[in-house]
Amino acid sequence: MSRAVGHTGSPAVAEEELLRAQVYGLLARLLSRAPDADFLAALAGVAGEGGEFGAALNQLAEAARGSDPAAVEEEFTTLFIGVGGSERTPYGSYYLTGFLNEKPLAELRVHMARLGIARADGVTEPEDHIAALCEMMAGLIGGEFAPEDGGTVDLQAQRAFFDRHVGSWAGRFFADLETSPSARFYRAVGAVGRSFLAVEARAFDLAA
């Protein structure tokens, strides 16, 4: 399910930028719905290339190999949907203010409009859901959105969006996900998200 839309067609991007976008896309997919058997099988073949992020990818692959799709579906429901309340609340407003639908969401919507991003038809969840934000980051990196001023979304613009709407809280969310009592497979997803965002933050600092 797509949560954000922009213009069609994307310019060619460098390989390292494409890899960044792919990781954000992976996180968006895993946090929007539980992986099915085919996706788990694909994840089982993932291999990291060293460092904390590489180790987290290896952990994700191992978790995928040892997971039953029905059990992961039940885990996803407990963690993010839940009858009477989910175990984790994956929204920026909640992490930043303690409440849903607060000022951070309003600020995000203004920023989205400037960048040419709109919520996709049929999506009812607030735009500050972690899956939506990861999808937006993937689109910003891949050049899928058209800013209202006609400019491009360069690294500086990516950083501004990341710092305000992702880096300000998502690392804590992923760390919480790693320690969630009901998390098994999603413990590894938390490790991937937390370590990847740390890499992103360091890269933005070095590029400043």
PDB file of C-alpha atoms in Angstrom, residues 6-177:
ATOM      1  CA  GLY A   6       4.331  12.617  -6.118  1.00  0.00           C
ATOM      2  CA  HIS A   7       5.082  13.061  -9.780  1.00  0.00           C
ATOM      3  CA  THR A   8       5.689  10.015 -11.980  1.00  0.00           C
ATOM      4  CA  GLY A   9       9.085   9.176 -13.332  1.00  0.00           C
ATOM      5  CA  SER A  10      12.379   9.389 -11.449  1.00  0.00           C
ATOM      6  CA  PRO A  11      15.757  10.653 -12.625  1.00  0.00           C
ATOM      7  CA  ALA A  12      18.788   8.386 -12.591  1.00  0.00           C
ATOM      8  CA  VAL A  13      20.418   8.293  -9.147  1.00  0.00           C
ATOM      9  CA  ALA A  14      23.849   7.196  -8.021  1.00  0.00           C
ATOM     10  CA  GLU A  15      24.196   3.617  -6.797  1.00  0.00           C
ATOM     11  CA  GLU A  16      24.854   4.620  -3.189  1.00  0.00           C
ATOM     12  CA  GLU A  17      21.750   6.827  -3.226  1.00  0.00           C
ATOM     13  CA  LEU A  18      19.717   4.002  -4.699  1.00  0.00           C
ATOM     14  CA  LEU A  19      20.859   1.746  -1.858  1.00  0.00           C
ATOM     15  CA  ARG A  20      19.750   4.337   0.695  1.00  0.00           C
ATOM     16  CA  ALA A  21      16.351   4.569  -0.947  1.00  0.00           C
ATOM     17  CA  GLN A  22      16.057   0.781  -0.994  1.00  0.00           C
ATOM     18  CA  VAL A  23      16.690   0.508   2.737  1.00  0.00           C
ATOM     19  CA  TYR A  24      14.059   3.137   3.449  1.00  0.00           C
ATOM     20  CA  GLY A  25      11.712   1.278   1.113  1.00  0.00           C
ATOM     21  CA  LEU A  26      12.402  -1.988   2.922  1.00  0.00           C
ATOM     22  CA  LEU A  27      11.617  -0.423   6.285  1.00  0.00           C
ATOM     23  CA  ALA A  28       8.455   1.165   4.889  1.00  0.00           C
ATOM     24  CA  ARG A  29       7.282  -2.207   3.591  1.00  0.00           C
ATOM     25  CA  LEU A  30       7.998  -4.047   6.844  1.00  0.00           C
ATOM     26  CA  LEU A  31       6.312  -1.398   8.967  1.00  0.00           C
ATOM     27  CA  SER A  32       3.200  -1.038   6.815  1.00  0.00           C
ATOM     28  CA  ARG A  33       2.230  -4.718   6.834  1.00  0.00           C
ATOM     29  CA  ALA A  34       3.633  -8.076   7.849  1.00  0.00           C
ATOM     30  CA  PRO A  35       5.840  -9.844   5.275  1.00  0.00           C
ATOM     31  CA  ASP A  36       4.333 -12.850   3.539  1.00  0.00           C
ATOM     32  CA  ALA A  37       6.133 -16.138   2.888  1.00  0.00           C
ATOM     33  CA  ASP A  38       7.712 -14.929  -0.367  1.00  0.00           C
ATOM     34  CA  PHE A  39       9.030 -11.759   1.220  1.00  0.00           C
ATOM     35  CA  LEU A  40      10.415 -13.670   4.206  1.00  0.00           C
ATOM     36  CA  ALA A  41      12.187 -16.006   1.780  1.00  0.00           C
ATOM     37  CA  ALA A  42      13.717 -13.020   0.002  1.00  0.00           C
ATOM     38  CA  LEU A  43      14.826 -11.476   3.291  1.00  0.00           C
ATOM     39  CA  ALA A  44      16.484 -14.747   4.271  1.00  0.00           C
ATOM     40  CA  GLY A  45      19.017 -14.158   1.504  1.00  0.00           C
ATOM     41  CA  VAL A  46      20.052 -10.690   2.663  1.00  0.00           C
ATOM     42  CA  ALA A  47      23.712 -10.350   3.683  1.00  0.00           C
ATOM     43  CA  GLY A  48      25.338  -7.416   5.446  1.00  0.00           C
ATOM     44  CA  GLU A  49      28.757  -6.024   4.558  1.00  0.00           C
ATOM     45  CA  GLY A  50      30.232  -5.356   7.973  1.00  0.00           C
ATOM     46  CA  GLY A  51      29.683  -2.827  10.732  1.00  0.00           C
ATOM     47  CA  GLU A  52      26.690  -2.494  13.000  1.00  0.00           C
ATOM     48  CA  PHE A  53      24.294  -2.003  10.104  1.00  0.00           C
ATOM     49  CA  GLY A  54      25.664  -5.065   8.314  1.00  0.00           C
ATOM     50  CA  ALA A  55      25.268  -7.109  11.481  1.00  0.00           C
ATOM     51  CA  ALA A  56      21.671  -5.898  11.774  1.00  0.00           C
ATOM     52  CA  LEU A  57      20.958  -7.019   8.204  1.00  0.00           C
ATOM     53  CA  ASN A  58      22.384 -10.439   9.013  1.00  0.00           C
ATOM     54  CA  GLN A  59      20.167 -10.545  12.101  1.00  0.00           C
ATOM     55  CA  LEU A  60      17.149  -9.733   9.920  1.00  0.00           C
ATOM     56  CA  ALA A  61      18.044 -12.531   7.489  1.00  0.00           C
ATOM     57  CA  GLU A  62      18.391 -15.010  10.346  1.00  0.00           C
ATOM     58  CA  ALA A  63      15.065 -13.902  11.822  1.00  0.00           C
ATOM     59  CA  ALA A  64      13.381 -14.333   8.431  1.00  0.00           C
ATOM     60  CA  ARG A  65      14.759 -17.854   8.070  1.00  0.00           C
ATOM     61  CA  GLY A  66      13.362 -18.827  11.443  1.00  0.00           C
ATOM     62  CA  SER A  67       9.935 -17.182  11.146  1.00  0.00           C
ATOM     63  CA  ASP A  68       6.536 -18.579  10.249  1.00  0.00           C
ATOM     64  CA  PRO A  69       4.423 -16.132   8.189  1.00  0.00           C
ATOM     65  CA  ALA A  70       1.330 -16.640  10.338  1.00  0.00           C
ATOM     66  CA  ALA A  71       3.319 -15.988  13.511  1.00  0.00           C
ATOM     67  CA  VAL A  72       4.837 -12.823  12.028  1.00  0.00           C
ATOM     68  CA  GLU A  73       1.364 -11.626  11.016  1.00  0.00           C
ATOM     69  CA  GLU A  74       0.147 -12.143  14.578  1.00  0.00           C
ATOM     70  CA  GLU A  75       3.242 -10.372  15.915  1.00  0.00           C
ATOM     71  CA  PHE A  76       2.648  -7.405  13.611  1.00  0.00           C
ATOM     72  CA  THR A  77      -0.950  -7.132  14.796  1.00  0.00           C
ATOM     73  CA  THR A  78       0.066  -7.205  18.458  1.00  0.00           C
ATOM     74  CA  LEU A  79       2.833  -4.668  17.978  1.00  0.00           C
ATOM     75  CA  PHE A  80       1.136  -2.126  15.735  1.00  0.00           C
ATOM     76  CA  ILE A  81      -2.625  -2.694  15.680  1.00  0.00           C
ATOM     77  CA  GLY A  82      -3.807  -4.590  18.756  1.00  0.00           C
ATOM     78  CA  VAL A  83      -7.290  -4.921  20.151  1.00  0.00           C
ATOM     79  CA  GLY A  84      -7.622  -2.163  22.722  1.00  0.00           C
ATOM     80  CA  GLY A  85      -4.262  -0.655  21.861  1.00  0.00           C
ATOM     81  CA  SER A  86      -1.000  -1.635  20.194  1.00  0.00           C
ATOM     82  CA  GLU A  87       2.236  -2.412  21.983  1.00  0.00           C
ATOM     83  CA  ARG A  88       4.058   0.319  20.036  1.00  0.00           C
ATOM     84  CA  THR A  89       2.746   3.619  18.677  1.00  0.00           C
ATOM     85  CA  PRO A  90       4.655   4.329  15.445  1.00  0.00           C
ATOM     86  CA  TYR A  91       3.795   8.007  15.017  1.00  0.00           C
ATOM     87  CA  GLY A  92       6.055  11.027  15.191  1.00  0.00           C
ATOM     88  CA  SER A  93       3.577  13.173  17.104  1.00  0.00           C
ATOM     89  CA  TYR A  94       3.313  10.567  19.832  1.00  0.00           C
ATOM     90  CA  TYR A  95       7.066  10.302  20.311  1.00  0.00           C
ATOM     91  CA  LEU A  96       7.622  14.050  20.172  1.00  0.00           C
ATOM     92  CA  THR A  97       4.674  15.217  22.282  1.00  0.00           C
ATOM     93  CA  GLY A  98       3.116  12.174  23.930  1.00  0.00           C
ATOM     94  CA  PHE A  99      -0.096  12.623  21.935  1.00  0.00           C
ATOM     95  CA  LEU A 100      -1.350  11.775  18.443  1.00  0.00           C
ATOM     96  CA  ASN A 101      -2.204  14.367  15.786  1.00  0.00           C
ATOM     97  CA  GLU A 102      -0.289  17.185  17.411  1.00  0.00           C
ATOM     98  CA  LYS A 103       1.846  20.067  16.071  1.00  0.00           C
ATOM     99  CA  PRO A 104       4.584  17.813  14.573  1.00  0.00           C
ATOM    100  CA  LEU A 105       1.971  16.310  12.240  1.00  0.00           C
ATOM    101  CA  ALA A 106       0.789  19.757  11.142  1.00  0.00           C
ATOM    102  CA  GLU A 107       4.398  20.799  10.488  1.00  0.00           C
ATOM    103  CA  LEU A 108       4.977  17.615   8.498  1.00  0.00           C
ATOM    104  CA  ARG A 109       1.966  18.311   6.290  1.00  0.00           C
ATOM    105  CA  VAL A 110       3.258  21.798   5.504  1.00  0.00           C
ATOM    106  CA  HIS A 111       6.696  20.382   4.676  1.00  0.00           C
ATOM    107  CA  MET A 112       5.136  17.665   2.511  1.00  0.00           C
ATOM    108  CA  ALA A 113       3.223  20.257   0.495  1.00  0.00           C
ATOM    109  CA  ARG A 114       6.406  22.245  -0.144  1.00  0.00           C
ATOM    110  CA  LEU A 115       8.104  19.094  -1.419  1.00  0.00           C
ATOM    111  CA  GLY A 116       5.230  18.004  -3.650  1.00  0.00           C
ATOM    112  CA  ILE A 117       4.202  15.036  -1.479  1.00  0.00           C
ATOM    113  CA  ALA A 118       0.577  14.093  -0.889  1.00  0.00           C
ATOM    114  CA  ARG A 119      -1.024  11.280   1.063  1.00  0.00           C
ATOM    115  CA  ALA A 120      -2.116   8.510  -1.289  1.00  0.00           C
ATOM    116  CA  ASP A 121      -5.818   7.911  -1.862  1.00  0.00           C
ATOM    117  CA  GLY A 122      -7.317   5.370   0.497  1.00  0.00           C
ATOM    118  CA  VAL A 123      -4.743   5.841   3.252  1.00  0.00           C
ATOM    119  CA  THR A 124      -6.442   6.849   6.487  1.00  0.00           C
ATOM    120  CA  GLU A 125      -3.519   6.819   8.913  1.00  0.00           C
ATOM    121  CA  PRO A 126      -1.787  10.096   9.793  1.00  0.00           C
ATOM    122  CA  GLU A 127       1.205  10.954   7.633  1.00  0.00           C
ATOM    123  CA  ASP A 128       3.637  10.796  10.557  1.00  0.00           C
ATOM    124  CA  HIS A 129       3.443   6.990  10.683  1.00  0.00           C
ATOM    125  CA  ILE A 130       6.991   5.623  10.528  1.00  0.00           C
ATOM    126  CA  ALA A 131       6.222   3.590   7.398  1.00  0.00           C
ATOM    127  CA  ALA A 132       4.961   6.682   5.578  1.00  0.00           C
ATOM    128  CA  LEU A 133       8.003   8.704   6.597  1.00  0.00           C
ATOM    129  CA  CYS A 134      10.370   5.989   5.385  1.00  0.00           C
ATOM    130  CA  GLU A 135       8.486   5.904   2.106  1.00  0.00           C
ATOM    131  CA  MET A 136       8.810   9.663   1.817  1.00  0.00           C
ATOM    132  CA  MET A 137      12.560   9.514   2.457  1.00  0.00           C
ATOM    133  CA  ALA A 138      12.907   6.866  -0.247  1.00  0.00           C
ATOM    134  CA  GLY A 139      11.013   9.101  -2.676  1.00  0.00           C
ATOM    135  CA  LEU A 140      13.057  12.167  -1.790  1.00  0.00           C
ATOM    136  CA  ILE A 141      16.300  10.289  -2.417  1.00  0.00           C
ATOM    137  CA  GLY A 142      14.984   8.782  -5.633  1.00  0.00           C
ATOM    138  CA  GLY A 143      13.720  12.103  -6.995  1.00  0.00           C
ATOM    139  CA  GLU A 144      10.089  11.029  -7.107  1.00  0.00           C
ATOM    140  CA  PHE A 145       8.653  14.266  -5.746  1.00  0.00           C
ATOM    141  CA  ALA A 146       8.410  17.700  -7.357  1.00  0.00           C
ATOM    142  CA  PRO A 147       8.823  20.636  -4.930  1.00  0.00           C
ATOM    143  CA  GLU A 148       6.305  23.445  -5.351  1.00  0.00           C
ATOM    144  CA  ASP A 149       9.106  25.933  -6.056  1.00  0.00           C
ATOM    145  CA  GLY A 150      10.214  23.862  -9.037  1.00  0.00           C
ATOM    146  CA  GLY A 151      13.582  23.035  -7.477  1.00  0.00           C
ATOM    147  CA  THR A 152      15.132  19.674  -6.707  1.00  0.00           C
ATOM    148  CA  VAL A 153      15.365  17.727  -3.472  1.00  0.00           C
ATOM    149  CA  ASP A 154      19.114  17.852  -2.898  1.00  0.00           C
ATOM    150  CA  LEU A 155      21.028  16.440   0.060  1.00  0.00           C
ATOM    151  CA  GLN A 156      20.428  19.590   2.082  1.00  0.00           C
ATOM    152  CA  ALA A 157      16.673  19.301   1.571  1.00  0.00           C
ATOM    153  CA  GLN A 158      16.793  15.603   2.443  1.00  0.00           C
ATOM    154  CA  ARG A 159      18.619  16.424   5.653  1.00  0.00           C
ATOM    155  CA  ALA A 160      16.103  19.111   6.620  1.00  0.00           C
ATOM    156  CA  PHE A 161      13.271  16.620   6.227  1.00  0.00           C
ATOM    157  CA  PHE A 162      15.195  13.855   7.997  1.00  0.00           C
ATOM    158  CA  ASP A 163      16.238  15.998  10.956  1.00  0.00           C
ATOM    159  CA  ARG A 164      12.777  17.388  11.615  1.00  0.00           C
ATOM    160  CA  HIS A 165      10.520  14.430  10.905  1.00  0.00           C
ATOM    161  CA  VAL A 166      12.617  11.256  11.173  1.00  0.00           C
ATOM    162  CA  GLY A 167      15.858  11.743  13.061  1.00  0.00           C
ATOM    163  CA  SER A 168      14.073  13.605  15.841  1.00  0.00           C
ATOM    164  CA  TRP A 169      12.290  10.472  17.073  1.00  0.00           C
ATOM    165  CA  ALA A 170      12.493   7.373  14.870  1.00  0.00           C
ATOM    166  CA  GLY A 171      15.721   6.096  16.428  1.00  0.00           C
ATOM    167  CA  ARG A 172      13.915   5.868  19.764  1.00  0.00           C
ATOM    168  CA  PHE A 173      11.009   4.071  18.121  1.00  0.00           C
ATOM    169  CA  PHE A 174      13.299   1.462  16.581  1.00  0.00           C
ATOM    170  CA  ALA A 175      15.152   1.004  19.879  1.00  0.00           C
ATOM    171  CA  ASP A 176      11.799   0.497  21.617  1.00  0.00           C
ATOM    172  CA  LEU A 177      10.808  -2.012  18.941  1.00  0.00           C
TER     173      LEU A 177
END
